[in-house]
Tab-separated table of C-alpha atoms and ligand atoms in Angstrom:
chain	number	residue	atom	x	y	z
V	1	MET	CA	-28.191	-7.051	-6.527
V	2	LYS	CA	-29.495	-9.579	-8.986
V	3	GLN	CA	-28.236	-8.097	-12.235
V	4	SER	CA	-24.522	-8.386	-12.664
V	5	HIS	CA	-22.284	-5.345	-12.592
V	6	PRO	CA	-19.666	-4.235	-15.126
V	7	LYS	CA	-16.105	-5.413	-14.481
V	8	GLY	CA	-15.020	-1.779	-14.141
V	9	LEU	CA	-16.833	-1.649	-10.804
V	10	TYR	CA	-14.523	-4.320	-9.424
V	11	LEU	CA	-11.460	-2.460	-10.660
V	12	LEU	CA	-12.652	0.675	-8.854
V	13	PHE	CA	-13.507	-1.489	-5.828
V	14	ALA	CA	-9.954	-2.902	-5.668
V	15	THR	CA	-8.272	0.445	-6.347
V	16	GLU	CA	-10.273	2.148	-3.601
V	17	MET	CA	-9.821	-0.771	-1.189
V	18	ALA	CA	-6.036	-0.499	-1.473
V	19	GLU	CA	-6.147	3.303	-1.143
V	20	ARG	CA	-8.379	3.143	1.962
V	21	PHE	CA	-6.111	0.461	3.415
V	22	SER	CA	-3.249	2.919	3.025
V	23	TYR	CA	-5.218	5.856	4.449
V	24	TYR	CA	-6.667	4.047	7.467
V	25	GLY	CA	-3.477	2.075	8.148
V	26	MET	CA	-1.499	5.277	8.505
V	27	ARG	CA	-4.318	6.897	10.487
V	28	ALA	CA	-4.362	4.034	12.989
V	29	LEU	CA	-0.696	4.667	13.832
V	30	PHE	CA	-0.561	8.400	13.385
V	31	THR	CA	-1.585	9.687	16.835
V	32	LEU	CA	0.427	6.998	18.584
V	33	TYR	CA	3.483	7.894	16.521
V	34	MET	CA	3.168	11.565	17.361
V	35	VAL	CA	2.816	11.081	21.123
V	36	SER	CA	5.579	8.484	21.215
V	37	ALA	CA	8.250	10.791	19.897
V	38	LEU	CA	7.221	14.177	18.599
V	39	PHE	CA	4.388	15.997	20.375
V	40	THR	CA	2.423	16.367	23.580
V	41	THR	CA	-0.883	14.506	23.646
V	42	GLU	CA	-2.861	17.725	23.312
V	43	ASP	CA	-0.884	18.927	20.288
V	44	ALA	CA	-1.156	15.493	18.724
V	45	PHE	CA	-4.975	15.509	19.025
V	46	GLU	CA	-5.105	18.944	17.500
V	47	ILE	CA	-2.910	17.982	14.559
V	48	TYR	CA	-4.965	14.810	14.051
V	49	GLY	CA	-8.230	16.794	14.012
V	50	THR	CA	-6.907	19.348	11.543
V	51	TYR	CA	-5.487	16.632	9.309
V	52	THR	CA	-8.703	14.559	9.123
V	53	GLY	CA	-10.654	17.756	8.412
V	54	LEU	CA	-8.370	19.019	5.655
V	55	VAL	CA	-8.248	15.652	3.939
V	56	TYR	CA	-11.904	16.079	2.941
V	57	LEU	CA	-11.634	19.751	2.053
V	58	THR	CA	-9.236	19.342	-0.864
V	59	PRO	CA	-11.680	17.223	-2.938
V	60	LEU	CA	-13.154	20.586	-3.957
V	61	ILE	CA	-9.906	21.408	-5.766
V	62	GLY	CA	-9.413	17.893	-7.126
V	63	GLY	CA	-12.996	17.762	-8.371
V	64	TYR	CA	-12.747	21.139	-10.075
V	65	ILE	CA	-9.475	20.362	-11.845
V	66	ALA	CA	-10.796	17.008	-13.011
V	67	ASP	CA	-14.009	18.429	-14.462
V	68	ARG	CA	-12.302	21.323	-16.150
V	69	TYR	CA	-8.879	20.045	-17.223
V	70	TRP	CA	-7.568	16.643	-16.307
V	71	GLY	CA	-10.519	14.245	-16.265
V	72	ASN	CA	-11.024	11.615	-13.558
V	73	ARG	CA	-8.392	9.162	-14.729
V	74	ARG	CA	-5.436	11.521	-14.757
V	75	SER	CA	-6.550	13.070	-11.443
V	76	ILE	CA	-6.759	9.678	-9.737
V	77	ILE	CA	-3.276	8.697	-10.909
V	78	ALA	CA	-1.727	12.042	-9.914
V	79	GLY	CA	-3.528	12.029	-6.548
V	80	GLY	CA	-2.539	8.416	-5.877
V	81	LEU	CA	1.138	9.089	-6.606
V	82	VAL	CA	1.189	12.148	-4.347
V	83	MET	CA	-0.459	10.133	-1.568
V	84	ALA	CA	2.120	7.361	-2.006
V	85	LEU	CA	4.865	9.980	-1.757
V	86	GLY	CA	3.219	11.257	1.431
V	87	GLN	CA	3.234	7.788	2.978
V	88	PHE	CA	6.868	7.359	1.956
V	89	LEU	CA	7.740	10.632	3.704
V	90	MET	CA	5.987	9.304	6.839
V	91	PHE	CA	8.250	6.271	6.547
V	92	LEU	CA	11.316	8.542	6.275
V	93	SER	CA	10.105	10.639	9.201
V	94	ALA	CA	9.981	7.531	11.370
V	95	CYS	CA	13.362	6.346	10.037
V	96	PHE	CA	15.056	9.470	11.356
V	97	VAL	CA	13.174	9.708	14.626
V	98	GLN	CA	15.174	9.498	17.849
V	99	ASN	CA	13.868	8.216	21.127
V	100	SER	CA	14.736	11.232	23.163
V	101	ILE	CA	11.912	11.317	25.684
V	102	ALA	CA	11.474	9.454	28.897
V	103	SER	CA	7.728	8.971	28.798
V	104	GLU	CA	4.792	9.200	26.450
V	105	GLY	CA	3.501	12.741	25.861
V	106	ALA	CA	6.573	14.470	27.351
V	107	ALA	CA	7.521	15.609	23.918
V	108	ILE	CA	8.420	19.278	24.148
V	109	ASP	CA	12.139	18.617	23.882
V	110	ALA	CA	11.472	15.846	21.431
V	111	THR	CA	9.937	18.260	18.933
V	112	ILE	CA	13.182	20.190	18.917
V	113	ASN	CA	15.451	17.151	18.924
V	114	ASN	CA	13.468	15.554	16.146
V	115	HIS	CA	13.315	18.587	13.916
V	116	LEU	CA	13.899	16.619	10.726
V	117	SER	CA	11.223	14.052	11.549
V	118	VAL	CA	8.697	16.780	12.316
V	119	MET	CA	9.433	18.563	9.033
V	120	LEU	CA	9.121	15.317	7.089
V	121	MET	CA	5.876	14.484	8.870
V	122	PHE	CA	4.224	17.802	8.015
V	123	THR	CA	5.342	17.554	4.388
V	124	ALA	CA	3.908	14.037	4.336
V	125	LEU	CA	0.571	15.232	5.694
V	126	GLY	CA	0.468	17.972	3.060
V	127	CYS	CA	0.984	15.365	0.336
V	128	ILE	CA	-1.714	13.031	1.662
V	129	ILE	CA	-4.183	15.906	2.062
V	130	LEU	CA	-3.529	17.150	-1.472
V	131	GLY	CA	-3.420	13.682	-3.044
V	132	ASN	CA	-6.658	12.590	-1.401
V	133	GLY	CA	-8.342	15.656	-2.878
V	134	PHE	CA	-7.555	14.362	-6.345
V	135	PHE	CA	-8.233	10.701	-5.645
V	136	LYS	CA	-11.414	10.475	-3.564
V	137	PRO	CA	-14.023	12.550	-5.446
V	138	ASN	CA	-12.869	11.279	-8.813
V	139	ILE	CA	-12.956	7.587	-8.065
V	140	SER	CA	-16.426	8.043	-6.564
V	141	THR	CA	-17.681	9.851	-9.677
V	142	MET	CA	-16.338	7.115	-11.924
V	143	VAL	CA	-18.394	4.448	-10.147
V	144	GLY	CA	-21.587	6.193	-11.228
V	145	ASP	CA	-20.320	6.938	-14.713
V	146	LEU	CA	-20.003	3.239	-15.526
V	147	TYR	CA	-23.800	3.225	-15.780
V	148	ALA	CA	-26.363	5.065	-17.868
V	149	PRO	CA	-27.811	8.080	-15.983
V	150	THR	CA	-31.049	6.368	-14.986
V	151	ASP	CA	-29.672	2.860	-14.425
V	152	LYS	CA	-31.310	1.317	-11.360
V	153	ARG	CA	-28.124	-0.542	-10.425
V	154	LYS	CA	-26.310	2.598	-9.274
V	155	ASP	CA	-27.328	2.314	-5.610
V	156	SER	CA	-26.190	-1.273	-5.357
V	157	ALA	CA	-22.985	-0.401	-7.268
V	158	PHE	CA	-22.130	2.250	-4.694
V	159	THR	CA	-22.977	-0.171	-1.896
V	160	ILE	CA	-20.548	-2.756	-3.315
V	161	PHE	CA	-17.931	-0.001	-3.731
V	162	TYR	CA	-18.554	1.002	-0.114
V	163	MET	CA	-17.825	-2.572	0.968
V	164	GLY	CA	-14.422	-2.218	-0.694
V	165	ILE	CA	-13.779	0.929	1.326
V	166	ASN	CA	-14.619	-0.862	4.533
V	167	ILE	CA	-12.700	-4.050	3.813
V	168	GLY	CA	-9.625	-1.826	3.407
V	169	ALA	CA	-10.509	0.122	6.550
V	170	PHE	CA	-10.959	-3.085	8.532
V	171	ILE	CA	-7.765	-4.915	7.560
V	172	ALA	CA	-5.463	-1.884	7.702
V	173	PRO	CA	-5.343	-1.257	11.470
V	174	LEU	CA	-4.843	-4.984	12.069
V	175	VAL	CA	-1.863	-5.187	9.692
V	176	CYS	CA	-0.231	-1.793	10.287
V	177	GLY	CA	-1.049	-2.109	13.997
V	178	LEU	CA	1.483	-4.949	14.177
V	179	PHE	CA	4.174	-2.286	13.876
V	180	GLU	CA	3.107	-0.098	16.742
V	181	GLY	CA	6.164	1.473	18.342
V	182	ASP	CA	6.374	3.320	21.631
V	183	PHE	CA	8.504	5.995	23.224
V	184	SER	CA	11.382	3.596	23.750
V	185	ASN	CA	11.310	2.496	20.114
V	186	PRO	CA	9.449	5.077	18.005
V	187	SER	CA	11.197	4.223	14.749
V	188	ARG	CA	9.389	0.862	14.733
V	189	PHE	CA	6.381	2.750	13.320
V	190	ARG	CA	8.228	3.122	10.024
V	191	TRP	CA	7.281	-0.371	8.872
V	192	GLY	CA	3.593	0.399	9.302
V	193	PHE	CA	3.991	3.557	7.209
V	194	LEU	CA	5.970	1.667	4.583
V	195	ILE	CA	3.158	-0.888	4.267
V	196	ALA	CA	0.695	1.997	3.812
V	197	CYS	CA	2.953	3.365	1.064
V	198	ILE	CA	3.176	0.002	-0.702
V	199	ALA	CA	-0.624	-0.385	-0.623
V	200	MET	CA	-0.983	3.006	-2.276
V	201	VAL	CA	1.522	2.109	-4.984
V	202	ILE	CA	-0.364	-1.146	-5.649
V	203	SER	CA	-3.586	0.847	-5.942
V	204	VAL	CA	-2.096	3.139	-8.600
V	205	ILE	CA	-0.485	0.273	-10.530
V	206	LEU	CA	-3.778	-1.654	-10.656
V	207	PHE	CA	-5.560	1.405	-11.914
V	208	VAL	CA	-2.968	2.316	-14.547
V	209	LEU	CA	-2.744	-1.214	-15.939
V	210	LEU	CA	-6.430	-2.014	-16.122
V	211	LYS	CA	-8.196	1.299	-16.686
V	212	ASN	CA	-8.262	1.221	-20.488
V	213	LYS	CA	-9.671	-2.272	-20.558
V	214	TYR	CA	-12.430	-1.958	-17.976
V	215	LEU	CA	-13.369	1.670	-17.391
V	216	VAL	CA	-15.884	1.948	-20.197
V	217	THR	CA	-19.665	2.386	-20.414
V	218	SER	CA	-21.871	-0.464	-21.604
V	219	ASP	CA	-21.471	0.941	-25.148
V	220	GLY	CA	-17.708	0.707	-24.873
V	221	GLU	CA	-17.141	4.488	-24.493
V	222	PRO	CA	-14.168	5.232	-22.219
V	223	ILE	CA	-15.086	7.161	-19.056
V	224	GLY	CA	-13.090	9.661	-17.016
V	225	LEU	CA	-11.258	11.303	-19.926
V	226	ALA	CA	-10.069	14.914	-19.878
V	227	GLN	CA	-12.277	17.437	-21.685
V	228	SER	CA	-9.614	17.934	-24.343
V	229	ASP	CA	-9.365	14.185	-25.037
V	230	LYS	CA	-13.097	13.824	-25.675
V	231	PRO	CA	-14.637	14.075	-29.128
V	232	LYS	CA	-15.941	17.626	-29.818
V	233	PHE	CA	-19.638	16.767	-29.424
V	234	GLN	CA	-19.060	15.516	-25.849
V	235	GLN	CA	-17.287	18.685	-24.679
V	236	GLU	CA	-19.904	20.637	-22.795
V	237	GLN	CA	-18.058	22.466	-20.057
V	238	SER	CA	-19.131	25.976	-20.852
V	239	LYS	CA	-22.858	25.320	-21.290
V	240	PRO	CA	-24.836	27.424	-18.776
V	241	LEU	CA	-26.855	25.570	-16.140
V	242	THR	CA	-30.485	24.881	-16.939
V	243	ARG	CA	-33.202	25.663	-14.409
V	244	GLN	CA	-33.583	21.981	-13.478
V	245	GLU	CA	-29.827	21.559	-13.043
V	246	LYS	CA	-29.810	24.498	-10.651
V	247	TYR	CA	-32.609	22.898	-8.635
V	248	ASN	CA	-30.719	19.613	-8.537
V	249	ILE	CA	-27.587	21.287	-7.223
V	250	CYS	CA	-29.675	23.107	-4.655
V	251	VAL	CA	-31.127	19.796	-3.414
V	252	ILE	CA	-27.632	18.302	-3.105
V	253	PHE	CA	-26.477	21.309	-1.071
V	254	ILE	CA	-29.477	21.106	1.278
V	255	VAL	CA	-28.972	17.380	1.900
V	256	ALA	CA	-25.217	17.927	2.370
V	257	LEU	CA	-26.032	20.395	5.130
V	258	PHE	CA	-27.970	17.733	7.036
V	259	VAL	CA	-25.293	15.151	6.441
V	260	ILE	CA	-22.861	17.317	8.459
V	261	PHE	CA	-24.775	16.310	11.588
V	262	PHE	CA	-24.556	12.653	10.673
V	263	TRP	CA	-20.757	12.555	10.403
V	264	ALA	CA	-20.178	14.878	13.369
V	265	SER	CA	-21.990	12.332	15.553
V	266	TYR	CA	-20.677	9.260	13.750
V	267	GLU	CA	-17.044	10.369	13.902
V	268	GLN	CA	-17.139	10.303	17.693
V	269	ALA	CA	-16.014	6.707	17.065
V	270	GLY	CA	-12.426	7.876	16.672
V	271	VAL	CA	-12.534	10.319	19.573
V	272	SER	CA	-14.908	10.209	22.558
V	273	LEU	CA	-16.268	6.707	21.934
V	274	THR	CA	-12.772	5.232	21.898
V	275	TYR	CA	-12.090	7.025	25.166
V	276	PHE	CA	-15.344	5.592	26.519
V	277	VAL	CA	-14.274	2.082	25.482
V	278	ASN	CA	-10.930	2.605	27.155
V	279	GLN	CA	-12.216	4.048	30.409
V	280	GLN	CA	-15.751	2.847	30.973
V	281	THR	CA	-16.222	-0.409	29.167
V	282	ASP	CA	-15.543	-3.780	30.704
V	283	ARG	CA	-13.350	-5.357	28.046
V	284	ASN	CA	-12.791	-8.689	29.753
V	285	ILE	CA	-13.622	-11.882	27.903
V	286	LEU	CA	-12.837	-15.020	29.928
V	287	GLY	CA	-10.135	-13.216	31.864
V	288	TRP	CA	-8.531	-11.621	28.797
V	289	GLU	CA	-8.744	-7.904	28.171
V	290	VAL	CA	-9.625	-6.970	24.564
V	291	PRO	CA	-7.381	-4.086	23.370
V	292	THR	CA	-9.215	-0.779	22.986
V	293	SER	CA	-8.017	-0.281	19.405
V	294	TRP	CA	-9.676	-3.517	18.285
V	295	PHE	CA	-13.085	-2.000	18.894
V	296	GLN	CA	-12.278	0.400	16.036
V	297	CYS	CA	-12.643	-2.529	13.646
V	298	LEU	CA	-16.247	-3.165	14.654
V	299	PRO	CA	-17.908	-0.513	12.463
V	300	ALA	CA	-16.084	-1.730	9.359
V	301	ILE	CA	-16.938	-5.401	10.089
V	302	PHE	CA	-20.605	-4.564	10.594
V	303	CYS	CA	-20.569	-2.409	7.486
V	304	VAL	CA	-19.289	-5.212	5.256
V	305	ALA	CA	-21.629	-7.771	6.834
V	306	LEU	CA	-24.712	-5.579	6.645
V	307	ALA	CA	-24.158	-4.127	3.158
V	308	PRO	CA	-25.799	-7.073	1.328
V	309	VAL	CA	-28.612	-7.095	3.886
V	310	MET	CA	-29.403	-3.426	3.303
V	311	ALA	CA	-29.109	-3.728	-0.486
V	312	GLY	CA	-31.470	-6.740	-0.306
V	313	LEU	CA	-33.886	-4.809	1.887
V	314	TRP	CA	-34.148	-1.920	-0.594
V	315	GLU	CA	-34.668	-4.353	-3.421
V	316	PHE	CA	-37.365	-6.188	-1.477
V	317	LEU	CA	-39.175	-2.951	-0.631
V	318	GLY	CA	-38.768	-1.783	-4.215
V	319	ARG	CA	-40.719	-4.800	-5.419
V	320	ARG	CA	-43.673	-4.227	-3.016
V	321	LYS	CA	-46.138	-2.104	-4.885
V	322	LEU	CA	-48.771	-0.006	-3.142
V	323	LYS	CA	-52.245	0.533	-4.601
V	324	ASN	CA	-51.247	3.878	-6.124
V	325	GLY	CA	-48.441	2.217	-8.037
V	326	LYS	CA	-45.673	3.540	-5.792
V	327	THR	CA	-43.254	1.182	-4.106
V	328	LEU	CA	-42.446	0.870	-0.415
V	329	GLU	CA	-38.796	1.712	-1.024
V	330	PRO	CA	-37.865	5.076	0.537
V	331	THR	CA	-36.453	7.730	-1.804
V	332	SER	CA	-32.735	8.500	-1.634
V	333	ILE	CA	-33.388	11.616	0.438
V	334	GLN	CA	-35.612	9.682	2.841
V	335	LYS	CA	-32.779	7.179	3.191
V	336	GLN	CA	-30.512	10.046	4.292
V	337	ALA	CA	-33.083	10.991	6.936
V	338	LEU	CA	-33.348	7.342	7.952
V	339	GLY	CA	-29.559	7.224	8.369
V	340	LEU	CA	-29.759	10.130	10.797
V	341	ALA	CA	-32.572	8.375	12.672
V	342	PHE	CA	-30.442	5.220	13.099
V	343	LEU	CA	-27.669	7.367	14.505
V	344	ALA	CA	-30.012	8.891	17.083
V	345	ILE	CA	-31.302	5.419	18.029
V	346	GLY	CA	-27.735	4.131	18.501
V	347	TYR	CA	-26.931	6.932	20.918
V	348	LEU	CA	-30.259	6.467	22.696
V	349	VAL	CA	-29.440	2.808	23.325
V	350	ILE	CA	-26.051	3.615	24.840
V	351	ALA	CA	-27.507	6.533	26.836
V	352	ILE	CA	-29.873	4.022	28.427
V	353	GLY	CA	-26.933	1.691	29.090
V	354	VAL	CA	-24.972	4.293	31.015
V	355	ASP	CA	-27.916	5.836	32.819
V	356	ASP	CA	-27.278	6.114	36.547
V	357	ILE	CA	-23.843	4.543	36.565
V	358	ALA	CA	-21.436	5.885	39.140
V	359	PRO	CA	-18.248	7.558	37.866
V	360	GLY	CA	-15.544	4.998	37.250
V	361	THR	CA	-17.986	2.092	36.865
V	362	LYS	CA	-17.570	0.016	33.749
V	363	VAL	CA	-20.474	-1.145	31.605
V	364	SER	CA	-20.826	-4.245	29.452
V	365	MET	CA	-19.230	-4.145	25.994
V	366	MET	CA	-22.622	-5.079	24.577
V	367	TRP	CA	-23.594	-1.409	24.761
V	368	ILE	CA	-20.856	-0.066	22.527
V	369	THR	CA	-21.246	-3.077	20.221
V	370	SER	CA	-24.976	-2.381	19.859
V	371	LEU	CA	-24.257	1.267	19.146
V	372	TYR	CA	-21.824	0.424	16.369
V	373	PHE	CA	-24.251	-2.110	14.889
V	374	ILE	CA	-27.102	0.392	14.731
V	375	HIS	CA	-24.799	3.138	13.430
V	376	GLU	CA	-23.745	0.919	10.542
V	377	LEU	CA	-27.368	0.468	9.502
V	378	GLY	CA	-27.387	4.268	9.425
V	379	GLU	CA	-24.127	4.628	7.516
V	380	LEU	CA	-25.266	2.159	4.849
V	381	SER	CA	-28.580	3.909	4.513
V	382	LEU	CA	-26.901	7.271	4.116
V	383	SER	CA	-23.398	7.150	2.692
V	384	PRO	CA	-23.398	4.897	-0.404
V	385	ILE	CA	-26.906	6.046	-1.322
V	386	GLY	CA	-25.764	9.658	-0.900
V	387	LEU	CA	-22.839	9.125	-3.302
V	388	SER	CA	-25.190	7.554	-5.806
V	389	MET	CA	-27.706	10.375	-5.428
V	390	VAL	CA	-25.043	13.053	-5.926
V	391	ASN	CA	-23.862	11.280	-9.049
V	392	ARG	CA	-27.373	11.008	-10.484
V	393	LEU	CA	-28.377	14.604	-9.779
V	394	SER	CA	-25.163	16.418	-10.747
V	395	PRO	CA	-24.856	17.937	-14.210
V	396	LYS	CA	-22.220	15.766	-15.842
V	397	ARG	CA	-19.818	18.622	-16.545
V	398	PHE	CA	-19.593	19.485	-12.831
V	399	ALA	CA	-19.963	15.964	-11.420
V	400	SER	CA	-16.598	15.749	-9.639
V	401	LEU	CA	-16.683	19.302	-8.295
V	402	ILE	CA	-20.103	18.652	-6.759
V	403	MET	CA	-18.823	15.361	-5.353
V	404	GLY	CA	-16.112	17.526	-3.753
V	405	VAL	CA	-18.801	19.696	-2.171
V	406	TRP	CA	-20.438	16.542	-0.806
V	407	PHE	CA	-17.133	15.516	0.827
V	408	MET	CA	-16.729	19.020	2.187
V	409	SER	CA	-19.597	18.353	4.566
V	410	THR	CA	-17.488	15.504	5.987
V	411	ALA	CA	-14.630	17.956	6.482
V	412	ILE	CA	-16.849	20.323	8.463
V	413	SER	CA	-18.128	17.335	10.453
V	414	ASN	CA	-14.633	16.238	11.386
V	415	PHE	CA	-13.819	19.671	12.776
V	416	LEU	CA	-17.152	19.729	14.607
V	417	ALA	CA	-16.690	16.189	15.946
V	418	GLY	CA	-13.467	17.228	17.670
V	419	HIS	CA	-15.175	20.144	19.382
V	420	LEU	CA	-18.182	18.090	20.451
V	421	ALA	CA	-15.875	15.429	21.874
V	422	THR	CA	-14.480	17.980	24.323
V	423	LEU	CA	-17.914	17.979	25.976
V	424	TYR	CA	-17.192	14.462	27.274
V	425	PRO	CA	-17.387	14.746	31.055
V	426	ASP	CA	-14.026	13.750	32.474
V	427	GLY	CA	-15.074	14.279	36.083
V	428	ALA	CA	-12.160	16.559	36.860
V	429	SER	CA	-13.068	19.895	35.326
V	430	GLU	CA	-16.188	22.030	35.789
V	431	VAL	CA	-19.561	20.958	34.371
V	432	LYS	CA	-19.702	21.672	30.634
V	433	SER	CA	-22.718	22.867	28.710
V	434	ILE	CA	-23.946	23.294	25.147
V	435	LEU	CA	-26.750	25.699	24.165
V	436	GLY	CA	-27.756	25.946	27.820
V	437	PHE	CA	-27.936	22.155	28.189
V	438	GLN	CA	-25.707	20.996	31.083
V	439	ILE	CA	-23.591	17.921	30.607
V	440	SER	CA	-22.715	16.438	33.950
V	441	THR	CA	-22.834	12.721	33.118
V	442	ILE	CA	-21.977	10.519	30.137
V	443	HIS	CA	-25.686	9.882	29.825
V	444	ASP	CA	-26.155	13.622	29.120
V	445	PHE	CA	-23.239	13.555	26.690
V	446	PHE	CA	-24.807	10.808	24.591
V	447	LEU	CA	-28.181	12.572	24.705
V	448	VAL	CA	-26.593	15.541	22.897
V	449	PHE	CA	-26.142	13.289	19.861
V	450	VAL	CA	-29.622	11.782	20.203
V	451	VAL	CA	-31.090	15.272	20.069
V	452	MET	CA	-28.783	16.554	17.337
V	453	SER	CA	-29.243	13.704	14.872
V	454	GLY	CA	-32.880	13.159	15.904
V	455	ILE	CA	-33.856	16.741	15.089
V	456	ALA	CA	-31.865	16.678	11.839
V	457	SER	CA	-33.652	13.464	10.839
V	458	ILE	CA	-37.144	14.812	11.559
V	459	LEU	CA	-36.455	18.075	9.729
V	460	LEU	CA	-35.086	16.275	6.702
V	461	PHE	CA	-38.098	13.952	6.563
V	462	ALA	CA	-40.327	17.019	6.857
V	463	ILE	CA	-38.804	18.859	3.907
V	464	CYS	CA	-38.717	15.809	1.625
V	465	PRO	CA	-41.919	16.854	-0.211
V	466	ILE	CA	-40.435	20.271	-1.025
V	467	MET	CA	-37.334	18.674	-2.467
V	468	LYS	CA	-39.434	16.208	-4.401
V	469	LYS	CA	-41.140	19.191	-6.035
V	470	MET	CA	-37.780	20.725	-6.894
V	471	LEU	CA	-36.716	17.502	-8.566
V	472	GLY	CA	-39.856	17.274	-10.708
V	473	ASN	CA	-40.314	13.883	-12.284
V	474	GLN	CA	-36.724	12.712	-11.907
V	475	GLU	CA	-36.454	9.480	-9.985
V	476	VAL	CA	-34.173	9.596	-6.973
Y	1	LIG	N1	-15.622	5.249	5.528
Y	1	LIG	C1	-15.834	6.347	4.626
Y	1	LIG	C2	-14.662	6.459	3.674
Y	1	LIG	O1	-13.550	6.309	4.097
Y	1	LIG	C3	-15.991	7.597	5.401
Y	1	LIG	C4	-16.354	8.773	4.568
Y	1	LIG	C5	-17.657	8.987	4.207
Y	1	LIG	C6	-15.389	9.640	4.141
Y	1	LIG	C7	-18.003	10.076	3.438
Y	1	LIG	C8	-15.728	10.728	3.379
Y	1	LIG	C9	-17.051	10.957	3.038
Y	1	LIG	O2	-14.853	6.691	2.523
């Protein structure tokens, strides 16, 4: 990260940080809000799973519309405003909510009594899902477009951008979490949702005010314009794909397929791993019990702290030349495989930690902390580099649509993560199994993820040479 970056990167960094603050702030309260006043725990989990899946499905639509009609800028503004409206409707939902239940989760009557709040909540979710589809792929594409196609700084630009994402994700639960309500006072949640709404509005205002000044290439050309606003010679939407472009898209699709396994394992953080922290981790420090939800901040903290380390590592390896002139730095696709390997190692470490423990015994918090640390090495190896790779390989006229496809793998992962989490052995019900593999202990449960991401990593490493051939002499 020696060379400096264009100012536009920091505008995109701040815009995305505020948007992610809004998204993760609301998400931190969402399940709690639902079970406090509106739904049974089971229904709430289901709604949460569907919501987090759909949020990453709509980028396909947002990417397509941006490439074809609106351009990135207009799509980001429209998406941001719709998301802000969604957060405002969450605020209204919590304003009208009545505390009509006697205990958490006993919400069957509450759903009926709180009809208006439920309607407002679903409309809000629809807005956030739709708005995110227009915001997320387009802001990610713009990061890459600040640079010339072969500019070496793209990976480090996406890593810096990714730090912005995680700073937002880290602060949000701490701030919005201050307004946790409960079944005796569910409308207290409204302040958390209002803060999420304000953050989103700030994000849009920043973007609108500063975009013309900073979102330009090094030659001063504005980026992210609609097709119709570009000079004639830059309009290239209808050109058919060349052979190489088809190969590039094919490579992105293959890698995206593998990435599904990464996020399906990684996203256990919000589901089974949080349950594990709650039930089977000794959270006492000097007689004080650390709240379960605080552990959710760990991945984001590690991510921000490790981002410069990883960027430095790639740069260091990039400078080491082998005899044949190649460098020691892994290719972008190898970094994806490496990310999967880190994930497997993280789960292996925790599987060792919980080996042989009796049901109900609690293990040291060092185990979950180590897992999150190792997983962040994996996330940094995979996610920002993946965004950068997608941007470099996509034909420019389809860049945002293909970014949408990349996010779609996250959507599939979120659905899958929910299903895999149900394999967590709760002791009460019958022994569960997957593909003939019986899961009777938590040790077995964690091994599922070791095997899943381990195999995906090995396979991806193995097919790297084929993909290298498909890419010809392009550097990725
Ligand atoms: N922390 C990442 C983000 O919020 C998670 C993510 C990765 C989401 C990839 C979508 C796709 O951006």
